[in-house]
mmCIF file of C-alpha atoms in Angstrom:
data_model
loop_
_atom_site.group_PDB
_atom_site.id
_atom_site.type_symbol
_atom_site.label_atom_id
_atom_site.label_comp_id
_atom_site.label_asym_id
_atom_site.label_seq_id
_atom_site.Cartn_x
_atom_site.Cartn_y
_atom_site.Cartn_z
ATOM 1 C CA UNK A 317 -16.995 -42.459 3.040
ATOM 2 C CA UNK A 318 -20.816 -42.231 1.260
ATOM 3 C CA UNK A 319 -22.823 -39.557 -0.407
ATOM 4 C CA UNK A 320 -19.913 -37.233 -0.294
ATOM 5 C CA UNK A 321 -20.634 -33.656 -1.616
ATOM 6 C CA UNK A 322 -19.128 -33.702 -4.796
ATOM 7 C CA UNK A 323 -18.933 -30.420 -7.323
ATOM 8 C CA UNK A 324 -17.475 -29.882 -10.655
ATOM 9 C CA UNK A 325 -16.338 -26.727 -11.865
ATOM 10 C CA UNK A 326 -17.560 -26.036 -15.241
ATOM 11 C CA UNK A 327 -16.076 -22.857 -17.297
ATOM 12 C CA UNK A 328 -17.314 -21.477 -19.931
ATOM 13 C CA UNK A 329 -15.426 -19.253 -20.684
ATOM 14 C CA UNK A 330 -14.901 -17.757 -24.721
ATOM 15 C CA UNK A 331 -11.764 -19.312 -24.977
ATOM 16 C CA UNK A 332 -13.565 -22.305 -24.256
ATOM 17 C CA UNK A 333 -15.519 -21.751 -27.236
ATOM 18 C CA UNK A 334 -12.545 -23.486 -29.896
ATOM 19 C CA UNK A 335 -11.560 -26.957 -31.215
ATOM 20 C CA UNK A 336 -8.842 -28.579 -34.251
ATOM 21 C CA UNK A 337 -9.338 -32.177 -33.005
ATOM 22 C CA UNK A 338 -12.759 -33.575 -32.695
ATOM 23 C CA UNK A 339 -14.404 -31.636 -30.612
ATOM 24 C CA UNK A 340 -14.725 -28.259 -29.087
ATOM 25 C CA UNK A 341 -13.245 -27.144 -25.793
ATOM 26 C CA UNK A 342 -16.373 -26.739 -24.142
ATOM 27 C CA UNK A 343 -17.454 -29.779 -25.212
ATOM 28 C CA UNK A 344 -15.122 -32.362 -23.630
ATOM 29 C CA UNK A 345 -14.929 -30.347 -20.183
ATOM 30 C CA UNK A 346 -19.303 -30.807 -20.629
ATOM 31 C CA UNK A 347 -18.492 -34.795 -21.118
ATOM 32 C CA UNK A 348 -16.158 -35.226 -18.832
ATOM 33 C CA UNK A 349 -18.145 -33.130 -15.933
ATOM 34 C CA UNK A 350 -21.164 -35.833 -17.041
ATOM 35 C CA UNK A 351 -18.792 -38.920 -16.534
ATOM 36 C CA UNK A 352 -17.543 -37.651 -13.581
ATOM 37 C CA UNK A 353 -21.776 -37.378 -12.607
ATOM 38 C CA UNK A 354 -22.323 -40.469 -13.812
ATOM 39 C CA UNK A 355 -19.624 -42.038 -11.843
ATOM 40 C CA UNK A 356 -20.693 -40.141 -8.220
ATOM 41 C CA UNK A 357 -24.036 -41.830 -8.866
ATOM 42 C CA UNK A 358 -22.256 -45.275 -9.243
ATOM 43 C CA UNK A 359 -20.200 -44.342 -5.808
ATOM 44 C CA UNK A 360 -23.567 -43.056 -3.786
ATOM 45 C CA UNK A 361 -22.300 -39.936 -3.720
ATOM 46 C CA UNK A 362 -24.034 -36.785 -4.638
ATOM 47 C CA UNK A 363 -23.455 -33.964 -7.695
ATOM 48 C CA UNK A 364 -23.108 -31.069 -8.166
ATOM 49 C CA UNK A 365 -22.143 -28.251 -10.640
ATOM 50 C CA UNK A 366 -20.788 -24.900 -9.710
ATOM 51 C CA UNK A 367 -20.399 -23.047 -13.756
ATOM 52 C CA UNK A 368 -19.278 -19.542 -14.282
ATOM 53 C CA UNK A 369 -19.463 -17.432 -17.383
ATOM 54 C CA UNK A 370 -17.530 -13.730 -17.862
ATOM 55 C CA UNK A 371 -20.417 -12.630 -16.046
ATOM 56 C CA UNK A 372 -22.763 -14.969 -14.801
ATOM 57 C CA UNK A 373 -22.388 -18.123 -12.632
ATOM 58 C CA UNK A 374 -25.336 -20.464 -11.974
ATOM 59 C CA UNK A 375 -25.212 -23.119 -8.655
ATOM 60 C CA UNK A 376 -26.823 -26.504 -8.643
ATOM 61 C CA UNK A 377 -26.492 -27.485 -5.292
ATOM 62 C CA UNK A 378 -25.374 -31.393 -4.687
ATOM 63 C CA UNK A 379 -28.192 -33.959 -4.870
ATOM 64 C CA UNK A 380 -27.966 -38.067 -4.655
ATOM 65 C CA UNK A 381 -29.591 -40.424 -6.552
ATOM 66 C CA UNK A 382 -29.959 -40.679 -11.106
ATOM 67 C CA UNK A 383 -31.579 -36.944 -10.964
ATOM 68 C CA UNK A 384 -29.007 -34.828 -9.441
ATOM 69 C CA UNK A 385 -26.459 -36.413 -12.304
ATOM 70 C CA UNK A 386 -29.441 -36.154 -14.973
ATOM 71 C CA UNK A 387 -30.369 -31.902 -13.273
ATOM 72 C CA UNK A 388 -26.070 -31.783 -14.051
ATOM 73 C CA UNK A 389 -26.350 -33.393 -17.243
ATOM 74 C CA UNK A 390 -28.965 -30.593 -18.494
ATOM 75 C CA UNK A 391 -27.359 -27.534 -16.650
ATOM 76 C CA UNK A 392 -24.372 -28.262 -18.576
ATOM 77 C CA UNK A 393 -26.319 -29.282 -22.205
ATOM 78 C CA UNK A 394 -28.328 -25.461 -21.267
ATOM 79 C CA UNK A 395 -25.133 -23.761 -19.498
ATOM 80 C CA UNK A 396 -21.990 -24.489 -22.681
ATOM 81 C CA UNK A 397 -24.100 -23.792 -25.673
ATOM 82 C CA UNK A 398 -21.761 -21.515 -28.191
ATOM 83 C CA UNK A 399 -25.058 -19.745 -29.259
ATOM 84 C CA UNK A 400 -25.570 -18.518 -25.517
ATOM 85 C CA UNK A 401 -21.637 -17.658 -25.055
ATOM 86 C CA UNK A 402 -20.917 -14.473 -23.402
ATOM 87 C CA UNK A 403 -17.866 -12.254 -24.273
ATOM 88 C CA UNK A 404 -15.544 -10.927 -21.959
ATOM 89 C CA UNK A 405 -12.737 -12.243 -19.370
ATOM 90 C CA UNK A 406 -13.550 -12.058 -15.246
ATOM 91 C CA UNK A 407 -10.814 -13.236 -13.713
ATOM 92 C CA UNK A 408 -10.981 -17.400 -12.265
ATOM 93 C CA UNK A 409 -10.249 -15.731 -8.720
ATOM 94 C CA UNK A 410 -13.214 -13.835 -8.825
ATOM 95 C CA UNK A 411 -15.269 -17.586 -9.523
ATOM 96 C CA UNK A 412 -13.962 -19.468 -7.087
ATOM 97 C CA UNK A 413 -14.090 -16.840 -3.964
ATOM 98 C CA UNK A 414 -17.165 -18.216 -4.262
ATOM 99 C CA UNK A 415 -17.397 -22.122 -4.775
ATOM 100 C CA UNK A 416 -14.830 -21.586 -1.511
ATOM 101 C CA UNK A 417 -18.380 -20.374 0.050
ATOM 102 C CA UNK A 418 -20.937 -22.505 -1.510
ATOM 103 C CA UNK A 419 -18.697 -25.482 -0.970
ATOM 104 C CA UNK A 420 -20.164 -27.554 2.319
ATOM 105 C CA UNK A 421 -16.539 -28.670 3.857
ATOM 106 C CA UNK A 422 -15.861 -33.005 2.413
ATOM 107 C CA UNK A 423 -16.313 -32.782 -0.648
ATOM 108 C CA UNK A 424 -14.419 -33.427 -3.530
ATOM 109 C CA UNK A 425 -13.936 -30.328 -6.245
ATOM 110 C CA UNK A 426 -13.297 -30.265 -9.502
ATOM 111 C CA UNK A 427 -12.335 -27.222 -11.678
ATOM 112 C CA UNK A 428 -12.347 -27.794 -15.014
ATOM 113 C CA UNK A 429 -10.978 -24.777 -17.418
ATOM 114 C CA UNK A 430 -8.903 -24.218 -19.851
ATOM 115 C CA UNK A 431 -7.335 -21.529 -17.249
ATOM 116 C CA UNK A 432 -5.967 -19.043 -19.855
ATOM 117 C CA UNK A 433 -8.359 -16.788 -17.198
ATOM 118 C CA UNK A 434 -5.635 -17.668 -14.149
ATOM 119 C CA UNK A 435 -4.290 -14.863 -11.786
ATOM 120 C CA UNK A 436 -2.538 -14.514 -8.361
ATOM 121 C CA UNK A 437 -5.479 -14.526 -6.111
ATOM 122 C CA UNK A 438 -6.493 -17.308 -6.798
ATOM 123 C CA UNK A 439 -3.453 -19.241 -5.023
ATOM 124 C CA UNK A 440 -5.269 -17.461 -1.724
ATOM 125 C CA UNK A 441 -8.738 -19.535 -2.919
ATOM 126 C CA UNK A 442 -7.076 -22.327 -3.628
ATOM 127 C CA UNK A 443 -5.348 -22.907 -0.196
ATOM 128 C CA UNK A 444 -8.941 -22.138 1.244
ATOM 129 C CA UNK A 445 -10.914 -24.372 -0.762
ATOM 130 C CA UNK A 446 -8.248 -27.197 -0.102
ATOM 131 C CA UNK A 447 -8.028 -27.094 3.471
ATOM 132 C CA UNK A 448 -11.564 -28.618 4.297
ATOM 133 C CA UNK A 449 -12.118 -29.909 0.717
ATOM 134 C CA UNK A 450 -10.493 -32.910 -1.807
ATOM 135 C CA UNK A 451 -9.343 -29.833 -5.268
ATOM 136 C CA UNK A 452 -8.336 -31.282 -8.824
ATOM 137 C CA UNK A 453 -7.960 -28.589 -10.780
ATOM 138 C CA UNK A 454 -8.129 -30.196 -15.120
ATOM 139 C CA UNK A 455 -6.759 -27.976 -17.913
ATOM 140 C CA UNK A 456 -8.734 -28.651 -21.241
ATOM 141 C CA UNK A 457 -6.807 -28.298 -23.641
ATOM 142 C CA UNK A 458 -6.825 -28.272 -27.886
ATOM 143 C CA UNK A 459 -3.578 -29.655 -29.464
ATOM 144 C CA UNK A 460 -3.519 -26.993 -31.838
ATOM 145 C CA UNK A 461 -3.151 -24.803 -28.043
ATOM 146 C CA UNK A 462 0.432 -27.013 -28.016
ATOM 147 C CA UNK A 463 1.968 -26.786 -31.221
ATOM 148 C CA UNK A 464 1.572 -24.187 -34.092
ATOM 149 C CA UNK A 465 1.757 -25.449 -36.690
ATOM 150 C CA UNK A 466 3.958 -24.199 -40.139
ATOM 151 C CA UNK A 467 1.530 -21.781 -42.786
ATOM 152 C CA UNK A 468 0.089 -18.045 -42.641
ATOM 153 C CA UNK A 469 -3.652 -17.916 -40.279
ATOM 154 C CA UNK A 470 -6.233 -15.090 -40.394
ATOM 155 C CA UNK A 471 -6.698 -14.750 -36.728
ATOM 156 C CA UNK A 472 -9.461 -12.661 -35.378
ATOM 157 C CA UNK A 473 -10.515 -11.666 -31.491
ATOM 158 C CA UNK A 474 -13.796 -11.001 -32.592
ATOM 159 C CA UNK A 475 -12.975 -7.476 -33.609
ATOM 160 C CA UNK A 476 -9.671 -6.298 -35.398
ATOM 161 C CA UNK A 477 -8.285 -9.163 -37.721
ATOM 162 C CA UNK A 478 -5.152 -10.060 -38.555
ATOM 163 C CA UNK A 479 -2.749 -11.984 -40.617
ATOM 164 C CA UNK A 480 0.332 -14.318 -38.641
ATOM 165 C CA UNK A 481 2.649 -16.257 -40.576
ATOM 166 C CA UNK A 482 4.728 -18.982 -37.872
ATOM 167 C CA UNK A 483 7.469 -19.061 -40.628
ATOM 168 C CA UNK A 484 8.861 -16.406 -38.665
ATOM 169 C CA UNK A 485 10.934 -17.315 -36.383
ATOM 170 C CA UNK A 486 9.797 -15.306 -33.476
ATOM 171 C CA UNK A 487 6.460 -15.285 -34.175
ATOM 172 C CA UNK A 488 7.089 -19.441 -33.510
ATOM 173 C CA UNK A 489 9.508 -19.216 -30.755
ATOM 174 C CA UNK A 490 6.953 -16.414 -28.775
ATOM 175 C CA UNK A 491 4.052 -18.656 -29.089
ATOM 176 C CA UNK A 492 6.281 -21.542 -27.976
ATOM 177 C CA UNK A 493 6.842 -19.385 -24.598
ATOM 178 C CA UNK A 494 2.782 -18.894 -24.963
ATOM 179 C CA UNK A 495 2.885 -22.034 -24.876
ATOM 180 C CA UNK A 496 4.920 -23.922 -22.125
ATOM 181 C CA UNK A 497 3.558 -20.806 -18.760
ATOM 182 C CA UNK A 498 -0.147 -21.776 -20.149
ATOM 183 C CA UNK A 499 0.581 -25.496 -19.580
ATOM 184 C CA UNK A 500 3.077 -24.908 -16.182
ATOM 185 C CA UNK A 501 1.354 -21.990 -14.720
ATOM 186 C CA UNK A 502 -1.511 -24.057 -13.667
ATOM 187 C CA UNK A 503 0.227 -27.198 -13.390
ATOM 188 C CA UNK A 504 2.032 -26.049 -10.184
ATOM 189 C CA UNK A 505 -0.311 -24.157 -8.540
ATOM 190 C CA UNK A 506 -2.846 -26.596 -8.088
ATOM 191 C CA UNK A 507 0.431 -28.515 -6.987
ATOM 192 C CA UNK A 508 1.473 -26.677 -5.076
ATOM 193 C CA UNK A 509 -2.046 -25.757 -2.891
ATOM 194 C CA UNK A 510 -1.113 -30.091 -2.483
ATOM 195 C CA UNK A 511 -4.517 -30.330 -5.313
ATOM 196 C CA UNK A 512 -4.308 -33.525 -7.876
ATOM 197 C CA UNK A 513 -4.390 -32.340 -11.399
ATOM 198 C CA UNK A 514 -5.635 -33.957 -14.661
ATOM 199 C CA UNK A 515 -5.088 -32.812 -18.685
ATOM 200 C CA UNK A 516 -7.533 -33.404 -21.056
ATOM 201 C CA UNK A 517 -6.730 -32.770 -24.708
ATOM 202 C CA UNK A 518 -9.885 -32.723 -27.002
ATOM 203 C CA UNK A 519 -8.923 -35.311 -28.696
ATOM 204 C CA UNK A 520 -9.136 -38.001 -25.741
ATOM 205 C CA UNK A 521 -11.309 -39.539 -24.531
ATOM 206 C CA UNK A 522 -13.294 -38.142 -21.515
ATOM 207 C CA UNK A 523 -14.129 -40.868 -20.131
ATOM 208 C CA UNK A 524 -10.700 -43.057 -20.338
ATOM 209 C CA UNK A 525 -9.243 -39.557 -19.327
ATOM 210 C CA UNK A 526 -11.345 -39.798 -16.211
ATOM 211 C CA UNK A 527 -10.866 -43.554 -15.005
ATOM 212 C CA UNK A 528 -6.677 -43.723 -16.134
ATOM 213 C CA UNK A 529 -6.372 -40.057 -13.458
ATOM 214 C CA UNK A 530 -8.884 -41.036 -11.104
ATOM 215 C CA UNK A 531 -6.984 -44.317 -9.775
ATOM 216 C CA UNK A 532 -3.860 -42.608 -10.812
ATOM 217 C CA UNK A 533 -4.981 -39.324 -7.772
ATOM 218 C CA UNK A 534 -7.132 -42.165 -4.503
ATOM 219 C CA UNK A 535 -3.624 -43.828 -5.203
ATOM 220 C CA UNK A 536 -1.777 -40.940 -4.521
ATOM 221 C CA UNK A 537 -4.626 -39.691 -1.623
ATOM 222 C CA UNK A 538 -6.070 -36.748 -3.327
#
């Protein structure tokens, strides 16, 4: 199908501005979205974007050609600016509901997030979004979110501070459980609704991951 609408849904929540390997998660998300934009142009598709934070969102309707790709990339540069990062938390379902009402049927929708803001209402919106579109979830992760190094580390949420001692067995056990759930829960949710799924780590090359994963997903009929 030519000139198919492709929509990259990009999360710019506060948790994306974190990274211990190569790049921030927000940078990895932006690079992947830019790679999708150029891939869509090469295929003759139209590319658009839906970018959201904890308290705001911006929609760029799909447009074709180099101009369409550059408009999306410029939007990513402006939106994924750490100096403009907004604090707070908003469930992902709020953004998915808006995407569901904005997207044109027959589109390819790529949702790029770390999925820390996942909630149960996402099931309903993913199910309805998938009825008339192809949907792929991409979880952006940093290696430190999977494997906790041993040591004592000062941590802060911006207001409160504490010392995390990862030598303690209970702390490591709690972290391992949280890490496992953080990777498995969104994957199961997307696969339950027959959506594609991919993982991008901050240490990965986003272009290589996109090329590899899309070939696998196309082979499965996504």
